[in-house]
Tab-separated table of C-alpha atoms and ligand atoms in Angstrom:
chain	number	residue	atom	x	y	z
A	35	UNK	CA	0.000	0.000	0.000
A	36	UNK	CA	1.021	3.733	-1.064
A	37	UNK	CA	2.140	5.578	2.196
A	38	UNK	CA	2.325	9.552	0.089
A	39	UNK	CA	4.206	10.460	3.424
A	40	UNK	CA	6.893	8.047	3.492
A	41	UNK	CA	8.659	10.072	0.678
A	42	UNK	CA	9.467	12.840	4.028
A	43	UNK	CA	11.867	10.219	6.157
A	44	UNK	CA	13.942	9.418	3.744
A	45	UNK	CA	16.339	12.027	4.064
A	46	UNK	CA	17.131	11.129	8.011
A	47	UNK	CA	19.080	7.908	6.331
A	48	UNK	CA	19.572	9.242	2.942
A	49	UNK	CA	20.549	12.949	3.939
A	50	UNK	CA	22.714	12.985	7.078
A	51	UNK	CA	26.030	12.791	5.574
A	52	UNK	CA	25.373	14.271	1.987
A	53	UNK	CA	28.776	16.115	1.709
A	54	UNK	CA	30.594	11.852	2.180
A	55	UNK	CA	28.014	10.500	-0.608
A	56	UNK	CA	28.470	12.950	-3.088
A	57	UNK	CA	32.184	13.104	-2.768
A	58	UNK	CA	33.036	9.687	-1.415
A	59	UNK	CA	30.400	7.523	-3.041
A	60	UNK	CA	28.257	8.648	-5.732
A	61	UNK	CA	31.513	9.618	-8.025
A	62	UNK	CA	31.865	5.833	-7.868
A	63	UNK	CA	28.972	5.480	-10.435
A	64	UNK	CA	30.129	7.943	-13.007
A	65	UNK	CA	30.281	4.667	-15.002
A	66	UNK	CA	26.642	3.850	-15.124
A	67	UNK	CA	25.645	7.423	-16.019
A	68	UNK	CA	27.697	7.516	-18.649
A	69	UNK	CA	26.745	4.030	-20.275
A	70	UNK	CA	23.143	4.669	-20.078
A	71	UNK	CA	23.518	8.644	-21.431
A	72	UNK	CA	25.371	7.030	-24.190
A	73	UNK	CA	22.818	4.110	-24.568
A	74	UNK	CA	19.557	7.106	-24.809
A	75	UNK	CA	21.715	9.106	-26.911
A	76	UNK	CA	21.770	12.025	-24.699
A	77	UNK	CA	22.655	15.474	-26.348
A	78	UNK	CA	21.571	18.826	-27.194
A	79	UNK	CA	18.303	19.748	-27.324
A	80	UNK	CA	16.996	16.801	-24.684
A	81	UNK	CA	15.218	18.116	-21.650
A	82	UNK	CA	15.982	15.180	-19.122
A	83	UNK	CA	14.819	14.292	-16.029
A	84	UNK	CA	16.820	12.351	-13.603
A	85	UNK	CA	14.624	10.504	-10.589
A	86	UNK	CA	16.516	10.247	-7.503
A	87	UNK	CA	19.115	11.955	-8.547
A	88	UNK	CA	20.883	11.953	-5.352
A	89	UNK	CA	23.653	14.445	-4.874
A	90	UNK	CA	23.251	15.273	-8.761
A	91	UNK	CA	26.205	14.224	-10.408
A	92	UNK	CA	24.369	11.888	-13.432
A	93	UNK	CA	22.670	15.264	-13.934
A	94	UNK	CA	25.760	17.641	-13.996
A	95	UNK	CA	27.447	14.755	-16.745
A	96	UNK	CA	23.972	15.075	-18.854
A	97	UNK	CA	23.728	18.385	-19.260
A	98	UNK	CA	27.844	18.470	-19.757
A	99	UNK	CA	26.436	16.244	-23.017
A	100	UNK	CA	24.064	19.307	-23.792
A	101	UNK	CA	20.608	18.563	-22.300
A	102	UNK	CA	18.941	20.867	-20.678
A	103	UNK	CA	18.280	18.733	-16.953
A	104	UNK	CA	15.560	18.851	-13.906
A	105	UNK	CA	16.285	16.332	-11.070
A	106	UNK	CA	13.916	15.382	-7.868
A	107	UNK	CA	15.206	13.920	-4.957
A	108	UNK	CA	13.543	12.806	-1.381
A	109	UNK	CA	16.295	14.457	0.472
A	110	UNK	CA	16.638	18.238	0.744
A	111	UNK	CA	20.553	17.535	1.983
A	112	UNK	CA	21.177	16.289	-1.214
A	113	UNK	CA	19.479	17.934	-3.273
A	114	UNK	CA	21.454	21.192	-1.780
A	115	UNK	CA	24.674	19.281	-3.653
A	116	UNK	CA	22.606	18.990	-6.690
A	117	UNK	CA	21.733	22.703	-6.731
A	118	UNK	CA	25.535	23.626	-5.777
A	119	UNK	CA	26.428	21.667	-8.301
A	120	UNK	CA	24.400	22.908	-11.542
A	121	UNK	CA	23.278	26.246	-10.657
A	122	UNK	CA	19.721	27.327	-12.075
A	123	UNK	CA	18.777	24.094	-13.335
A	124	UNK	CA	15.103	22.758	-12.218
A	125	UNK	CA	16.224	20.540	-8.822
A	126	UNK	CA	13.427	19.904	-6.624
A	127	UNK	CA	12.844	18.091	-3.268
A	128	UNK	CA	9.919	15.594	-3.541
A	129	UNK	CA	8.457	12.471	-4.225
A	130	UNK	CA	9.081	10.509	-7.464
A	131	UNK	CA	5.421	8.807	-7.070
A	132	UNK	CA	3.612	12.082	-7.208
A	133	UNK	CA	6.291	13.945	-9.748
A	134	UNK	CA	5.415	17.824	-9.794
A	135	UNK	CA	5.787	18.517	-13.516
A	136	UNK	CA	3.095	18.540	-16.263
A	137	UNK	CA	2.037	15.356	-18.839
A	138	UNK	CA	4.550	15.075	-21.319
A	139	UNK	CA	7.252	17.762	-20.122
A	140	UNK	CA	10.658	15.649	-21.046
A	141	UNK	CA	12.370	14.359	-24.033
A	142	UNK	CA	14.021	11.859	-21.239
A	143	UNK	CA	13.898	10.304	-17.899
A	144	UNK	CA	16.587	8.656	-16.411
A	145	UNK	CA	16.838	7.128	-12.945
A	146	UNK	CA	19.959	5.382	-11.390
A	147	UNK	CA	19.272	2.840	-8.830
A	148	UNK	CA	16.394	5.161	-7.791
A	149	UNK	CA	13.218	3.121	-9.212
A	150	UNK	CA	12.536	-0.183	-7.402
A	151	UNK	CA	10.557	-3.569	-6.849
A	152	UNK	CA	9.109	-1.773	-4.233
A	153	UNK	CA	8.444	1.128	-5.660
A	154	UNK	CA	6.272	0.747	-9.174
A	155	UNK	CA	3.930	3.470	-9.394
A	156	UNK	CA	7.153	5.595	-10.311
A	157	UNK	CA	7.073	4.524	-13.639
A	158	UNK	CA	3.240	5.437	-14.186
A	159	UNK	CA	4.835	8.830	-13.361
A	160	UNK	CA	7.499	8.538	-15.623
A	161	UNK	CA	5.043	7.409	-18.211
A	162	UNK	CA	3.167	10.931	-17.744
A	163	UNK	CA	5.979	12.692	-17.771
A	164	UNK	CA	7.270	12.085	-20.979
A	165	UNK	CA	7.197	13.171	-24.093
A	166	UNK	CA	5.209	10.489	-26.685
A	167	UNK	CA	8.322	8.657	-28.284
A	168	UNK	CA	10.672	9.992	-25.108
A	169	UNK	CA	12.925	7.597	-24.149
A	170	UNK	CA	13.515	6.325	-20.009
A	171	UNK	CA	16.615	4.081	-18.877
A	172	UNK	CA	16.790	2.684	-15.422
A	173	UNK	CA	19.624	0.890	-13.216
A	174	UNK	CA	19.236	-1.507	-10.444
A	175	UNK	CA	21.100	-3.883	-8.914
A	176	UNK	CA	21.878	-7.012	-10.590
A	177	UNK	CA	22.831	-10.312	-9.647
A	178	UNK	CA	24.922	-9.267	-6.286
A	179	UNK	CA	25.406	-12.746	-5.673
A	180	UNK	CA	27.733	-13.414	-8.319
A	181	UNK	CA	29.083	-10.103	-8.518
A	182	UNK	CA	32.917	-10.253	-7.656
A	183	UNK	CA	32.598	-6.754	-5.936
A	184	UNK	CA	29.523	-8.149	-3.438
A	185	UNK	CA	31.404	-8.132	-0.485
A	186	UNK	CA	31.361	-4.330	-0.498
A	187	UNK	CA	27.564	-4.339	-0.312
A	188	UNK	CA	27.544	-7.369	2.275
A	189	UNK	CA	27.302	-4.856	5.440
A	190	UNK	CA	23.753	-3.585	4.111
A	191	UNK	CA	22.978	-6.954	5.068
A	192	UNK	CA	23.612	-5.605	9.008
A	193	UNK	CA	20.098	-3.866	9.018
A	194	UNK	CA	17.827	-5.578	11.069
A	195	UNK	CA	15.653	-7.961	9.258
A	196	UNK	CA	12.842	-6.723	8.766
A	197	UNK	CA	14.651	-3.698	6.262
A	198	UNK	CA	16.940	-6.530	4.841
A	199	UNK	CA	13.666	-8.765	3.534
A	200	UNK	CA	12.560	-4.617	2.637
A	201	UNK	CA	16.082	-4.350	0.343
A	202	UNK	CA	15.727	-7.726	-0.988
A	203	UNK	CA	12.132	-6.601	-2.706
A	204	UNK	CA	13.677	-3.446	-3.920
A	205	UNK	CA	16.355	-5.422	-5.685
A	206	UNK	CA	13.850	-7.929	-7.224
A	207	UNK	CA	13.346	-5.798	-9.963
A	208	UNK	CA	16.742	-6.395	-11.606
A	209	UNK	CA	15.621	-10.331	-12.034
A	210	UNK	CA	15.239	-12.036	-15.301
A	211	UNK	CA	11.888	-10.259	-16.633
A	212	UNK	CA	10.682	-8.137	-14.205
A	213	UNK	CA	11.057	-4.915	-15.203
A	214	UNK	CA	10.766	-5.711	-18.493
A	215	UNK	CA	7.221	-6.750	-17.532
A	216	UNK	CA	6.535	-3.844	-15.287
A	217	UNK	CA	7.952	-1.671	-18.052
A	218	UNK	CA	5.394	-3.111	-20.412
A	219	UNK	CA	2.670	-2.859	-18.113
A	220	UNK	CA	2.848	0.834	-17.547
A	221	UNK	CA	2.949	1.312	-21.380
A	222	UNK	CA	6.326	1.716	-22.480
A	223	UNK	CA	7.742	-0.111	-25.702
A	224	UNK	CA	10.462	-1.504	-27.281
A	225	UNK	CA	11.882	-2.373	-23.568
A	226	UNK	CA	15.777	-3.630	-23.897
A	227	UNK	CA	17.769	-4.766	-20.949
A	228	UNK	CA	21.824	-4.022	-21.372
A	229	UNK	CA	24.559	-4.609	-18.357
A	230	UNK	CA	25.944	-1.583	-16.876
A	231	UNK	CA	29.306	-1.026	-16.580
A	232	UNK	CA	29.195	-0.472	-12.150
A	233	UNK	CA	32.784	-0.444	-10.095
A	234	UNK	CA	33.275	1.682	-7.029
A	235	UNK	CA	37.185	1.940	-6.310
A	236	UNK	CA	38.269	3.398	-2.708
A	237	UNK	CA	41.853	4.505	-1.503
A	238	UNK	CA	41.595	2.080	1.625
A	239	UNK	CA	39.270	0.320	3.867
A	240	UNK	CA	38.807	3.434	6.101
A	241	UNK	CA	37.507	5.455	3.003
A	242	UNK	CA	35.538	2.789	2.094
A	243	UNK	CA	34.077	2.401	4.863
A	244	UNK	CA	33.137	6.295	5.168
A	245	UNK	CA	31.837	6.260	1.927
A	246	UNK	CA	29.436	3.234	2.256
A	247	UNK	CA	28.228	4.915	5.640
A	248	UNK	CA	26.806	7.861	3.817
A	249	UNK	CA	24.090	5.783	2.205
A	250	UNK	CA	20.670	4.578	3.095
A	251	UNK	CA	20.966	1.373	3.607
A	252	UNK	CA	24.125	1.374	5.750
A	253	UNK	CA	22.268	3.794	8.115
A	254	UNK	CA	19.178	0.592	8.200
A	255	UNK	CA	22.277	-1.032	9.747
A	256	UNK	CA	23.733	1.585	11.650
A	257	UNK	CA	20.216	2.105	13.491
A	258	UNK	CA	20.180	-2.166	14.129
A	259	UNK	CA	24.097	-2.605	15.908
A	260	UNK	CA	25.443	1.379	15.819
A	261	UNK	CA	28.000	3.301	14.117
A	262	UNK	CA	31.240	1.469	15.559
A	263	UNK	CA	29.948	-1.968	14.667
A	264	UNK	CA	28.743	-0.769	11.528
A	265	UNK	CA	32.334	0.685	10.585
A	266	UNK	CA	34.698	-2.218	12.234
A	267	UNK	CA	32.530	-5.104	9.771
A	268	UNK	CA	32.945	-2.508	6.794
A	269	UNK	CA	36.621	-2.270	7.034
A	270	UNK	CA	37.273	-5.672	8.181
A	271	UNK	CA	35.610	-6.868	5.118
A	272	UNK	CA	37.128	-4.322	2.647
A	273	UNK	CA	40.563	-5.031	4.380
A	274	UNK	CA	40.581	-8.725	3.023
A	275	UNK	CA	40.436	-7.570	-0.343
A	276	UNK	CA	43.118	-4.857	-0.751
A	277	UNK	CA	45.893	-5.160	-3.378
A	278	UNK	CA	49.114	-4.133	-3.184
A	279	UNK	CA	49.590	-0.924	-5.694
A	280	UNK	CA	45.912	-0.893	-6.745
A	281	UNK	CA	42.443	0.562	-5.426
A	282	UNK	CA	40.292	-1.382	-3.484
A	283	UNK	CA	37.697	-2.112	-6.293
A	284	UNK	CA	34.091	-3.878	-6.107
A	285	UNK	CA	32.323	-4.816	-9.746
A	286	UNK	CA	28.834	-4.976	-9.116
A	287	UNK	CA	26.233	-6.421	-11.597
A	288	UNK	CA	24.201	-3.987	-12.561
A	289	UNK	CA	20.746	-3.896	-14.847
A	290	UNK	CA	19.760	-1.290	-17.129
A	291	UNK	CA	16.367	-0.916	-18.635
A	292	UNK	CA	15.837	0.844	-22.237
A	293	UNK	CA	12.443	1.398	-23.177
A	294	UNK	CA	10.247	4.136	-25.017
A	295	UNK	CA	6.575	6.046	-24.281
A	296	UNK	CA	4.775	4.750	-27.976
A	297	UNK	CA	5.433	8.041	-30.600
B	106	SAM	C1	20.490	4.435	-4.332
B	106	SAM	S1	20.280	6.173	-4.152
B	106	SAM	C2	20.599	6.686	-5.816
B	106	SAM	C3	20.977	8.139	-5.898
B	106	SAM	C4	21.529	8.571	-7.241
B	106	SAM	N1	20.588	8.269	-8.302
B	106	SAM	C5	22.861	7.908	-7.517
B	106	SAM	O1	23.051	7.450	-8.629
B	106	SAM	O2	23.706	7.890	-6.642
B	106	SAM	C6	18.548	6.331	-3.937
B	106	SAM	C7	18.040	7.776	-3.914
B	106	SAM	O3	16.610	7.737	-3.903
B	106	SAM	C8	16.139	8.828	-3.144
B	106	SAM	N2	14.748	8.505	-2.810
B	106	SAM	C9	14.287	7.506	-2.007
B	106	SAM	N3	12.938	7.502	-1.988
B	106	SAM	C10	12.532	8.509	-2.812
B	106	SAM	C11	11.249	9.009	-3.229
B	106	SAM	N4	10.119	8.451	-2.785
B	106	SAM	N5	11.199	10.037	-4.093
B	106	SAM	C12	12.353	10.625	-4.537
B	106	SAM	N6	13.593	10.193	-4.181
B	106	SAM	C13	13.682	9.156	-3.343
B	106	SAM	C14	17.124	8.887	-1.994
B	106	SAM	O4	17.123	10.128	-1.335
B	106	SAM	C15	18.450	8.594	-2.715
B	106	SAM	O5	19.049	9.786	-3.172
């Protein structure tokens, strides 16, 4: 069931340390934004939309490719990076189930590990929101399983479990078919699913550990065994894989989603 407040708390996980994600984690998925710009064929003229866009940085590299960019984001920290970040472009604090622009408004939406299992009547939004023949493209988490760089998401898995079964839902869009029927069933065509280049890289476990603190789900674990736990199991796992001469470096599997609104 559709809570329209739960939009407002997700800035006391998502928000508290938005100077550490957007310098310490989100430029770790500069890949990503630039496969899937390059896969929509981002460029001059587009007006794009970017859902979730965290502290802003997919947005900054689109309209570096010449769109012209508006961005929403649940957490007013980090949507003060976004703003910092590209001046005068259209960044707003809100919820992407209830998105506050008119029908048909963008040329292209993307959204980056923002768009969920859990949360599907974002894409009847996106649907509305775009232009007929506008094209959307979507990441989420793959198959972490068999991802070699799943050991850097392993202390999400810290949260008590009631928030863990909640992450495992969110991440159930990335399986075989899903979103490419959920896709379908809000109306969009010509759905495609491509890999995503994804690897974070950190200096050391310490940084890594910083880094992966400044997200949502590490603060679902920091609330279930505290901030010292939280930060002894990050480094103790990152400090098993470092390399002598090289950056600590997790590939993750990651899924993006092509599709179109019919022309
Ligand atoms: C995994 S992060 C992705 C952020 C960014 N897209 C990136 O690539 O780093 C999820 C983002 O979703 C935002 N978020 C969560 N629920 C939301 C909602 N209902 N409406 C808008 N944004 C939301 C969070 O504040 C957070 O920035």
């Amino acid at each position: 069931m559709y809570d329209s407040t739960a939009w407002t708390l997700v800035d006391e996980g998502w928000g508290r340390r938005a100077v550490d994600f957007a310098t310490l984690s989100e430029p770790g998925n500069c890949r990503e934004y630039v496969a899937v710009h390059q896969h929509l064929g981002i460029g001059d003229g587009d007006r794009l939309l970017d859902i979730a866009c965290g502290a802003g940085l997919a947005l900054e590299l689109a309209a570096a490719r010449g769109a012209e960019i508006a961005g929403i984001d649940a957490s007013p920290r980090l949507v003060a990076v976004a703003r910092d970040r590209s001046p005068g472009a259209d960044i707003r604090v809100g919820d992407m189930h209830d998105l506050p622009w008119d029908d048909a408004s963008f040329d292209a939406v993307t959204s980056f590990r923002g768009v969920w299992g859990t949360t599907p009547i974002a894409l009847q939004e996106i649907h509305r929101v775009l232009k007929p023949g506008g094209r959307v493209g979507l990441t989420v988490w793959g198959h972490i399983k068999k991802s070699p760089g799943a050991w850097a998401l392993g202390p999400f898995r810290l949260a008590a479990p009631p928030k863990v079964d909640n992450q495992r839902d969110m991440v159930s869009l990335g399986r075989p078919g899903a979103g490419e029927e959920l896709l379908e069933k809000f109306g969009f065509t010509g759905v495609r699913r491509v890999t995503v280049p994804f690897a974070w890289e950190f200096a050391d476990p310490a940084t890594y550990a910083r880094a992966l603190a400044s997200t949502g789900p590490a603060y679902e674990a920091i609330q279930n065994i505290g901030e010292d736990a939280f930060a002894a199991a990050a480094i103790e796992a990152a400090t098993e894989r470092t390399r002598a001469g090289l950056p600590l470096r997790a590939s993750v599997d990651v899924v993006g989603y092509l599709a179109r609104k019919e022309a």
